[in-house]
Each structure stands twice: as C-alpha cells, then as structure tokens.
Amino acid sequence: ILSSMKQVIKYAGYILLLIIIGFLIWRFYNILVWILVAAVISFIGQPLVHFLCRLHIGRIRIPHSLSALLALLIMVILILGLLSIFVPLIVNQAEAIANIDASQLAEGLQGPLQGFSNKLHLFGILPEGQTMQDYLITKVKALVSMSSLGSVLGGIFNFAGDFFIGTFAILFISFFFLKDENMFEEGLFLLIPVKHHTATHNVIVESKTLLKRYFIGVILEVIGVMGLIALALWIFGVENALLIGFFGGVMNIIPYLGPIIGTLIALTLGFTTTIATGAYDELLSTLIKIGSVQLAVNFIDNNILVPLIYSKSVKSHPLEIFIVIIMGGSLAGLLGMLLAVPVYTVLRVIAKEFLQHFRVVQKLTETMD
C-alpha cells in the first residue's frame, strides 16, 4: 500500500509540474516565442561565428565574443537591407490600391464583364439583378478601404512598442546564444534529473543538427524561388515583378500550402497593379503570365527543392510533413504552419530518445537512424 501511495504521489507531482509548466507557457508565451526565435537565429548564425573565429591576421584572431557580435550584426544588416528594398515597394502598392477609382474600373471592364456576367447568371452563380460590375465595385471599395495608407500606419503604431521590445529582446538573447552555443543545454539541465542528462544531450545535439540543416535549406529555397519568380516576371514585362517574387518566396516558408497562398497574393498584386495603371486591356494577359510563372516555379520547387529540404533535411515522409502542417494551421493559423515542421522534428527526436519502446514511435523515427 505504501508503495502504491508513493507511485500515486509521484505521478501526481508529474501532473502538477506539467500543469505549472503549461500555465507558465500560456502566461509568458511571448517570452517563449522570443527565445525560440533567438534559438533559430543562433542555429543559422553559428556557422558564421565559427568561420569568423577561424579568421586571423598573423597570430591575431577574432575573440569568440566579438565573432558572435559580428555575426549578429551581419544578419541584422542583411535583414535591414531586404526591408529597405521591399518596404517602399509595399507602401507604393498600398498607395496605388488606395487610389483606384472603382467607377472608372467598372467602366473600363464593362465590355468583358457583360459576357462573363451572363454566363454566371446562366449557371446561377451570380444572383439575378446583380451585375459583375456591381460585385466588383463592392469588392474594390472594400479592398481600398482595407488598404488605405492611414489604416496601415495606424496598425503599425499600435504594435510598434511591442515590436521594438520584442526585437531588442530577441537580439539580446541571440547574442548570448551565439556566444555560448551550450547555454540553452546548460539551462535545460537545471530542470532535468541528472540520470536523464545523457539522453537530453543526445536530443539537443540531434535536434540542432536537423534544425540547422532545415533552416539553412529554407533560406536557400526562399531566395531561389524569389529570384526565379522575379526574373521570369521581369522578362515578361510584368509590373512589380520584384514585389511579387518577394511574397512568392516568403510564402514558400510554409511547405506545400505556401505556394498556393503565394500564387493568390501574386494574382491579387497583378490585378490591382494593372487596374491602378488603367491598362484594362492587359489585365487578362498579365494574370496569365503571373499564373504561368507561379505554376512553373512551383513545379520546379515541389519536384526539386521541397523533397530535398522538407523530407531529407528532417528525415520525414512527405505525407507526415503535410499532415503536420495541416494540424499546425488548425491549431495556430499561419504561425502554426510556420512552426509545424521544426516542432515536429524536435518532438520526434525526443520520442526517439525517451519513448523508443513504443511501436508507433519506432515506426515514426525509423528514418532517423
């Protein structure tokens, strides 16, 4: 009986600990997000830190702390450089959308839309008495309202304080993660019994290896897709080719579903840019060009880059990755989709180390051996 009571108390303690940890995660989730982002930055920046540490002039070498600081500064400069290129493009696009004349748009599209409206009425898609012009005017007015520069700036000012605090916290934490790549492991050991330290060390080492390969691969894929889309659209003479390529590349961070979202954004940008310039006769050809380029680049991406990065880098079956992304999206929306693959990778490593006696775990982790 005494032994049973001890077991009950032991498991009750575990449950209480999990509840406390869950509450702390919920209460301080923003701090946890900062730490996770800083960890990702450290994964990407560690190779650069090691490279800088190996540099020397004669017998003079760069100190490790200075290498970490320089690596962080290089990454920040690269990000700011990208923002300096794309933020003005986004602002200009928002202004162009805000200046769209809905009445002029309806007049310019009156001819093509009349035949289209008749077909929609025939199939019962568009209610009788409503024309395609009325429908488009309503949607464009709503789009212009949402895209007005004033509302965008208002939203920026609302979260500016939190953004700058979060950015400073992430950079501060990232520096120490880059300076001491074992800091996270040493902090984790304080919360874990000594008998599990070896297994925990194995989990951390394998997780770092897989995640480092994954994140570096993702960056290369984003740059590749962005460049291909922008170059192809520029060759076809499409306006805002660079901005469309930017969104197409960024959306590819989300495996499988990202290209679909990126294509919808690209078509929307092509549509709004064309009608903002008043070139209504070029609307259809522009959308065909954008759609064709997106389709071709996504075909290259899905058949070459995605299997290489998302399957081989984290050693998972493509179907596993797809299901995990869907689950992440249903739980936490876009953020959940972005974090789904890294979180699943870490969970598989933990399960492999601590739960290998379960057959389902053996099956899910067999490709990691």
Short mmCIF file of C-alpha atoms in Angstrom, two decimals:
data_model
loop_
_atom_site.label_atom_id
_atom_site.label_comp_id
_atom_site.label_asym_id
_atom_site.label_seq_id
_atom_site.Cartn_x
_atom_site.Cartn_y
_atom_site.Cartn_z
CA ILE A 1 0.00 0.00 0.00
CA LEU A 2 2.84 2.35 0.90
CA SER A 3 4.50 1.64 -2.46
CA SER A 4 1.25 2.37 -4.28
CA MET A 5 0.83 5.64 -2.40
CA LYS A 6 4.35 6.68 -3.38
CA GLN A 7 3.57 5.95 -7.03
CA VAL A 8 0.36 7.99 -6.84
CA ILE A 9 2.20 10.91 -5.22
CA LYS A 10 4.97 10.63 -7.82
CA TYR A 11 2.60 10.76 -10.80
CA ALA A 12 0.51 13.48 -9.15
CA GLY A 13 3.71 15.51 -8.84
CA TYR A 14 4.44 14.98 -12.54
CA ILE A 15 0.93 16.10 -13.48
CA LEU A 16 1.19 19.15 -11.21
CA LEU A 17 4.56 20.01 -12.77
CA LEU A 18 3.09 19.74 -16.29
CA ILE A 19 0.18 21.98 -15.26
CA ILE A 20 2.58 24.59 -13.86
CA ILE A 21 4.75 24.44 -16.99
CA GLY A 22 1.66 24.75 -19.20
CA PHE A 23 0.45 27.77 -17.22
CA LEU A 24 3.86 29.45 -17.44
CA ILE A 25 3.99 28.84 -21.20
CA TRP A 26 0.49 30.32 -21.60
CA ARG A 27 1.21 33.28 -19.32
CA PHE A 28 4.63 34.13 -20.79
CA TYR A 29 4.19 32.81 -24.32
CA ASN A 30 5.67 36.00 -25.81
CA ILE A 31 8.95 35.44 -23.93
CA LEU A 32 8.97 31.82 -25.10
CA VAL A 33 8.50 32.99 -28.70
CA TRP A 34 11.42 35.41 -28.30
CA ILE A 35 13.62 32.59 -27.00
CA LEU A 36 12.61 30.27 -29.85
CA VAL A 37 13.26 32.96 -32.49
CA ALA A 38 16.63 33.69 -30.88
CA ALA A 39 17.41 29.96 -30.95
CA VAL A 40 16.61 29.84 -34.69
CA ILE A 41 18.88 32.85 -35.30
CA SER A 42 21.65 31.13 -33.35
CA PHE A 43 21.21 27.93 -35.41
CA ILE A 44 21.63 29.93 -38.61
CA GLY A 45 24.42 32.14 -37.27
CA GLN A 46 26.64 29.51 -35.63
CA PRO A 47 28.42 28.54 -38.89
CA LEU A 48 29.19 32.23 -39.44
CA VAL A 49 30.53 32.56 -35.88
CA HIS A 50 32.80 29.54 -36.41
CA PHE A 51 34.02 31.00 -39.72
CA LEU A 52 34.87 34.35 -38.10
CA CYS A 53 36.65 32.59 -35.24
CA ARG A 54 38.91 30.83 -37.75
CA LEU A 55 39.95 34.10 -39.39
CA HIS A 56 43.26 35.52 -38.27
CA ILE A 57 45.84 38.13 -39.25
CA GLY A 58 49.19 36.63 -38.39
CA ARG A 59 48.75 35.42 -34.82
CA ILE A 60 45.84 37.73 -34.09
CA ARG A 61 42.43 36.01 -34.04
CA ILE A 62 38.99 37.48 -33.56
CA PRO A 63 37.77 36.79 -30.00
CA HIS A 64 34.75 34.50 -29.78
CA SER A 65 32.53 37.18 -28.22
CA LEU A 66 33.40 39.62 -31.00
CA SER A 67 32.74 36.92 -33.62
CA ALA A 68 29.27 36.37 -32.14
CA LEU A 69 28.57 40.11 -32.19
CA LEU A 70 29.82 40.49 -35.77
CA ALA A 71 27.75 37.51 -36.94
CA LEU A 72 24.63 39.02 -35.36
CA LEU A 73 25.35 42.42 -36.92
CA ILE A 74 25.83 40.85 -40.36
CA MET A 75 22.46 39.09 -40.12
CA VAL A 76 20.74 42.29 -38.92
CA ILE A 77 22.29 44.30 -41.78
CA LEU A 78 21.11 41.71 -44.32
CA ILE A 79 17.56 41.82 -42.93
CA LEU A 80 17.52 45.63 -42.88
CA GLY A 81 18.86 45.65 -46.45
CA LEU A 82 15.98 43.44 -47.60
CA LEU A 83 13.47 45.63 -45.75
CA SER A 84 14.91 48.78 -47.34
CA ILE A 85 14.23 47.23 -50.75
CA PHE A 86 10.77 45.76 -50.22
CA VAL A 87 9.06 48.07 -47.70
CA PRO A 88 8.95 51.04 -50.15
CA LEU A 89 7.52 48.70 -52.80
CA ILE A 90 4.77 47.58 -50.40
CA VAL A 91 3.96 51.18 -49.42
CA ASN A 92 3.79 52.25 -53.07
CA GLN A 93 1.50 49.31 -53.83
CA ALA A 94 -0.79 50.24 -50.92
CA GLU A 95 -0.99 53.82 -52.19
CA ALA A 96 -1.76 52.61 -55.72
CA ILE A 97 -4.59 50.42 -54.43
CA ALA A 98 -5.96 53.26 -52.31
CA ASN A 99 -6.12 55.49 -55.42
CA ILE A 100 -8.11 53.04 -57.55
CA ASP A 101 -11.26 54.65 -58.98
CA ALA A 102 -13.95 51.97 -58.67
CA SER A 103 -16.31 53.70 -61.12
CA GLN A 104 -13.58 54.05 -63.75
CA LEU A 105 -12.68 50.41 -63.21
CA ALA A 106 -16.26 49.30 -63.83
CA GLU A 107 -16.45 51.41 -66.98
CA GLY A 108 -13.16 50.04 -68.31
CA LEU A 109 -14.23 46.45 -67.73
CA GLN A 110 -17.85 46.91 -68.85
CA GLY A 111 -17.46 45.05 -72.15
CA PRO A 112 -15.59 41.95 -70.95
CA LEU A 113 -17.68 41.72 -67.78
CA GLN A 114 -21.04 41.75 -69.58
CA GLY A 115 -20.47 38.40 -71.25
CA PHE A 116 -18.97 36.98 -68.08
CA SER A 117 -22.00 38.14 -66.05
CA ASN A 118 -24.40 36.43 -68.46
CA LYS A 119 -22.58 33.13 -68.03
CA LEU A 120 -22.60 33.47 -64.23
CA HIS A 121 -26.34 34.21 -64.32
CA LEU A 122 -26.86 31.16 -66.52
CA PHE A 123 -25.18 28.83 -64.03
CA GLY A 124 -26.84 30.50 -61.03
CA ILE A 125 -23.52 31.67 -59.54
CA LEU A 126 -24.43 35.37 -59.70
CA PRO A 127 -27.90 36.36 -58.41
CA GLU A 128 -30.37 37.81 -60.91
CA GLY A 129 -30.42 41.58 -60.90
CA GLN A 130 -26.77 41.87 -59.82
CA THR A 131 -24.12 42.54 -62.42
CA MET A 132 -20.47 41.66 -62.28
CA GLN A 133 -19.74 45.39 -62.29
CA ASP A 134 -21.73 45.90 -59.08
CA TYR A 135 -19.98 42.95 -57.47
CA LEU A 136 -16.51 44.24 -58.48
CA ILE A 137 -17.25 47.79 -57.32
CA THR A 138 -18.27 46.48 -53.89
CA LYS A 139 -15.16 44.34 -53.56
CA VAL A 140 -12.78 47.05 -54.81
CA LYS A 141 -14.22 49.62 -52.42
CA ALA A 142 -13.73 47.17 -49.56
CA LEU A 143 -10.18 46.46 -50.73
CA VAL A 144 -9.36 50.14 -50.99
CA SER A 145 -10.78 50.72 -47.53
CA MET A 146 -8.66 47.95 -46.02
CA SER A 147 -5.56 49.00 -47.89
CA SER A 148 -5.63 52.74 -47.17
CA LEU A 149 -2.30 54.01 -46.01
CA GLY A 150 -3.81 55.64 -42.93
CA SER A 151 -5.15 52.36 -41.56
CA VAL A 152 -1.87 50.62 -42.30
CA LEU A 153 0.11 53.27 -40.45
CA GLY A 154 -2.38 53.18 -37.58
CA GLY A 155 -1.86 49.44 -37.25
CA ILE A 156 1.91 49.91 -37.31
CA PHE A 157 1.80 52.45 -34.49
CA ASN A 158 -0.43 50.17 -32.41
CA PHE A 159 2.09 47.35 -32.21
CA ALA A 160 5.29 49.40 -32.64
CA GLY A 161 6.08 49.37 -28.92
CA ASP A 162 5.74 45.59 -28.58
CA PHE A 163 7.66 45.08 -31.81
CA PHE A 164 10.69 47.09 -30.71
CA ILE A 165 10.71 45.49 -27.26
CA GLY A 166 10.49 42.05 -28.84
CA THR A 167 13.20 42.86 -31.39
CA PHE A 168 15.58 44.10 -28.70
CA ALA A 169 14.88 41.02 -26.54
CA ILE A 170 15.45 38.65 -29.47
CA LEU A 171 18.74 40.31 -30.46
CA PHE A 172 19.93 40.36 -26.85
CA ILE A 173 19.14 36.66 -26.33
CA SER A 174 20.53 35.75 -29.76
CA PHE A 175 23.90 37.30 -28.93
CA PHE A 176 24.33 35.11 -25.86
CA PHE A 177 23.12 32.01 -27.72
CA LEU A 178 25.71 32.75 -30.43
CA LYS A 179 28.40 33.50 -27.85
CA ASP A 180 27.74 30.32 -25.87
CA GLU A 181 26.03 27.68 -28.01
CA ASN A 182 25.73 25.38 -24.97
CA MET A 183 23.80 27.93 -22.89
CA PHE A 184 20.39 26.50 -23.78
CA GLU A 185 21.56 22.97 -22.96
CA GLU A 186 23.07 24.01 -19.64
CA GLY A 187 19.90 25.86 -18.66
CA LEU A 188 17.81 22.82 -19.55
CA PHE A 189 19.97 20.56 -17.40
CA LEU A 190 18.96 22.62 -14.36
CA LEU A 191 15.37 21.41 -14.79
CA ILE A 192 16.10 17.77 -15.66
CA PRO A 193 17.23 14.95 -13.32
CA VAL A 194 20.91 14.02 -13.65
CA LYS A 195 20.08 10.48 -14.80
CA HIS A 196 18.47 11.92 -17.95
CA HIS A 197 21.31 14.31 -18.84
CA THR A 198 22.93 11.98 -21.37
CA ALA A 199 19.67 11.34 -23.21
CA THR A 200 18.82 15.06 -23.11
CA HIS A 201 22.26 15.90 -24.53
CA ASN A 202 21.63 13.46 -27.41
CA VAL A 203 18.25 15.07 -28.08
CA ILE A 204 19.77 18.56 -28.18
CA VAL A 205 22.67 17.58 -30.44
CA GLU A 206 20.47 15.75 -32.97
CA SER A 207 17.79 18.47 -32.87
CA LYS A 208 20.41 21.17 -33.52
CA THR A 209 21.81 19.23 -36.47
CA LEU A 210 18.42 18.65 -38.09
CA LEU A 211 17.08 22.15 -37.43
CA LYS A 212 20.27 23.86 -38.60
CA ARG A 213 20.10 21.94 -41.86
CA TYR A 214 16.37 22.66 -42.15
CA PHE A 215 16.54 26.43 -41.57
CA ILE A 216 19.54 26.95 -43.85
CA GLY A 217 17.75 24.94 -46.52
CA VAL A 218 14.60 27.03 -46.11
CA ILE A 219 16.55 30.27 -46.55
CA LEU A 220 18.18 28.97 -49.73
CA GLU A 221 14.78 27.84 -51.05
CA VAL A 222 13.15 31.22 -50.32
CA ILE A 223 15.97 33.06 -52.11
CA GLY A 224 15.82 30.66 -55.06
CA VAL A 225 12.03 30.87 -55.51
CA MET A 226 12.06 34.66 -55.04
CA GLY A 227 14.76 35.07 -57.68
CA LEU A 228 13.11 32.74 -60.22
CA ILE A 229 9.69 34.41 -59.95
CA ALA A 230 11.06 37.95 -60.07
CA LEU A 231 13.37 37.20 -63.02
CA ALA A 232 10.69 35.43 -65.08
CA LEU A 233 8.09 38.17 -64.50
CA TRP A 234 10.66 40.87 -65.29
CA ILE A 235 11.42 39.12 -68.59
CA PHE A 236 7.66 39.08 -69.38
CA GLY A 237 7.43 42.79 -68.55
CA VAL A 238 5.10 42.43 -65.55
CA GLU A 239 4.94 45.40 -63.17
CA ASN A 240 6.06 44.84 -59.56
CA ALA A 241 7.94 41.66 -60.50
CA LEU A 242 10.29 42.05 -57.53
CA LEU A 243 7.45 42.51 -55.02
CA ILE A 244 5.53 39.52 -56.40
CA GLY A 245 8.72 37.44 -56.23
CA PHE A 246 9.27 38.57 -52.65
CA PHE A 247 5.85 37.38 -51.48
CA GLY A 248 6.17 34.20 -53.52
CA GLY A 249 9.49 33.39 -51.85
CA VAL A 250 8.36 34.30 -48.33
CA MET A 251 5.18 32.21 -48.58
CA ASN A 252 7.28 29.22 -49.55
CA ILE A 253 8.44 29.08 -45.95
CA ILE A 254 5.17 27.17 -45.49
CA PRO A 255 5.74 23.79 -47.18
CA TYR A 256 3.17 22.60 -49.76
CA LEU A 257 0.45 25.16 -48.91
CA GLY A 258 2.72 28.22 -49.15
CA PRO A 259 2.91 28.20 -52.98
CA ILE A 260 -0.91 28.29 -53.17
CA ILE A 261 -1.05 31.30 -50.84
CA GLY A 262 1.81 32.93 -52.74
CA THR A 263 0.01 32.43 -56.08
CA LEU A 264 -3.17 34.05 -54.75
CA ILE A 265 -1.17 37.03 -53.46
CA ALA A 266 0.69 37.28 -56.79
CA LEU A 267 -2.56 37.30 -58.80
CA THR A 268 -4.05 39.90 -56.45
CA LEU A 269 -1.00 42.14 -56.82
CA GLY A 270 -1.03 41.71 -60.60
CA PHE A 271 -4.73 42.55 -60.72
CA THR A 272 -4.52 45.65 -58.52
CA THR A 273 -1.36 46.93 -60.23
CA THR A 274 -2.89 46.60 -63.68
CA ILE A 275 -6.19 48.30 -62.84
CA ALA A 276 -4.34 51.03 -60.88
CA THR A 277 -2.49 51.96 -64.09
CA GLY A 278 -5.68 51.79 -66.13
CA ALA A 279 -4.34 49.14 -68.52
CA TYR A 280 -7.59 47.12 -68.51
CA ASP A 281 -6.89 45.52 -71.89
CA GLU A 282 -3.71 43.94 -70.44
CA LEU A 283 -5.41 42.52 -67.36
CA LEU A 284 -6.07 39.02 -68.69
CA SER A 285 -2.62 38.63 -70.26
CA THR A 286 -0.94 39.86 -67.07
CA LEU A 287 -2.82 37.37 -64.91
CA ILE A 288 -1.99 34.55 -67.35
CA LYS A 289 1.71 35.48 -67.25
CA ILE A 290 1.74 35.59 -63.44
CA GLY A 291 -0.21 32.34 -63.13
CA SER A 292 2.06 30.57 -65.64
CA VAL A 293 5.25 31.72 -63.91
CA GLN A 294 3.93 30.72 -60.49
CA LEU A 295 2.94 27.32 -61.83
CA ALA A 296 6.32 26.73 -63.48
CA VAL A 297 8.38 27.89 -60.48
CA ASN A 298 6.22 25.90 -58.05
CA PHE A 299 6.69 22.81 -60.23
CA ILE A 300 10.46 23.23 -60.02
CA ASP A 301 10.24 23.94 -56.31
CA ASN A 302 7.96 21.00 -55.47
CA ASN A 303 9.95 18.49 -57.50
CA ILE A 304 13.47 19.59 -56.62
CA LEU A 305 13.68 21.84 -53.56
CA VAL A 306 10.80 20.73 -51.31
CA PRO A 307 11.61 16.99 -51.26
CA LEU A 308 15.27 17.83 -50.64
CA ILE A 309 14.65 20.29 -47.80
CA TYR A 310 11.47 19.21 -46.02
CA SER A 311 11.82 15.45 -46.35
CA LYS A 312 15.53 14.72 -46.34
CA SER A 313 16.67 17.52 -44.05
CA VAL A 314 14.33 16.48 -41.22
CA LYS A 315 14.19 12.81 -42.29
CA SER A 316 10.39 12.62 -42.52
CA HIS A 317 7.98 11.25 -45.11
CA PRO A 318 6.34 13.99 -47.25
CA LEU A 319 2.88 12.79 -46.12
CA GLU A 320 3.94 13.21 -42.48
CA ILE A 321 5.07 16.76 -43.19
CA PHE A 322 1.82 17.61 -44.97
CA ILE A 323 -0.38 16.29 -42.13
CA VAL A 324 1.75 18.07 -39.52
CA ILE A 325 1.42 21.38 -41.41
CA ILE A 326 -2.38 20.99 -41.61
CA MET A 327 -2.53 20.27 -37.88
CA GLY A 328 -0.30 23.26 -37.10
CA GLY A 329 -2.50 25.52 -39.21
CA SER A 330 -5.69 24.33 -37.48
CA LEU A 331 -4.15 24.92 -34.05
CA ALA A 332 -2.40 28.26 -34.54
CA GLY A 333 -3.13 29.54 -38.05
CA LEU A 334 -0.23 30.84 -40.14
CA LEU A 335 2.19 30.81 -37.19
CA GLY A 336 1.33 27.17 -36.51
CA MET A 337 2.05 26.27 -40.13
CA LEU A 338 5.43 28.02 -39.95
CA LEU A 339 6.44 26.25 -36.73
CA ALA A 340 4.89 22.87 -37.50
CA VAL A 341 7.91 21.21 -39.13
CA PRO A 342 10.56 22.41 -36.61
CA VAL A 343 8.37 21.48 -33.62
CA TYR A 344 7.53 18.07 -35.09
CA THR A 345 11.22 17.45 -35.75
CA VAL A 346 12.14 18.14 -32.12
CA LEU A 347 9.25 16.01 -30.84
CA ARG A 348 10.39 13.07 -33.00
CA VAL A 349 13.93 13.36 -31.65
CA ILE A 350 12.61 13.43 -28.05
CA ALA A 351 10.32 10.45 -28.72
CA LYS A 352 13.17 8.50 -30.30
CA GLU A 353 15.35 9.01 -27.24
CA PHE A 354 12.80 8.50 -24.46
CA LEU A 355 9.88 6.51 -25.93
CA GLN A 356 11.60 4.07 -28.27
CA HIS A 357 9.83 1.07 -26.62
CA PHE A 358 6.52 2.09 -28.26
CA ARG A 359 5.96 0.53 -31.69
CA VAL A 360 4.37 3.67 -33.14
CA VAL A 361 7.44 5.69 -32.10
CA GLN A 362 9.73 3.09 -33.65
CA LYS A 363 7.81 3.42 -36.93
CA LEU A 364 7.80 7.23 -36.94
CA THR A 365 11.51 7.51 -36.13
CA GLU A 366 12.93 4.62 -38.17
CA THR A 367 14.13 7.01 -40.90
CA MET A 368 16.20 8.94 -38.34
CA ASP A 369 18.63 6.07 -37.72
#
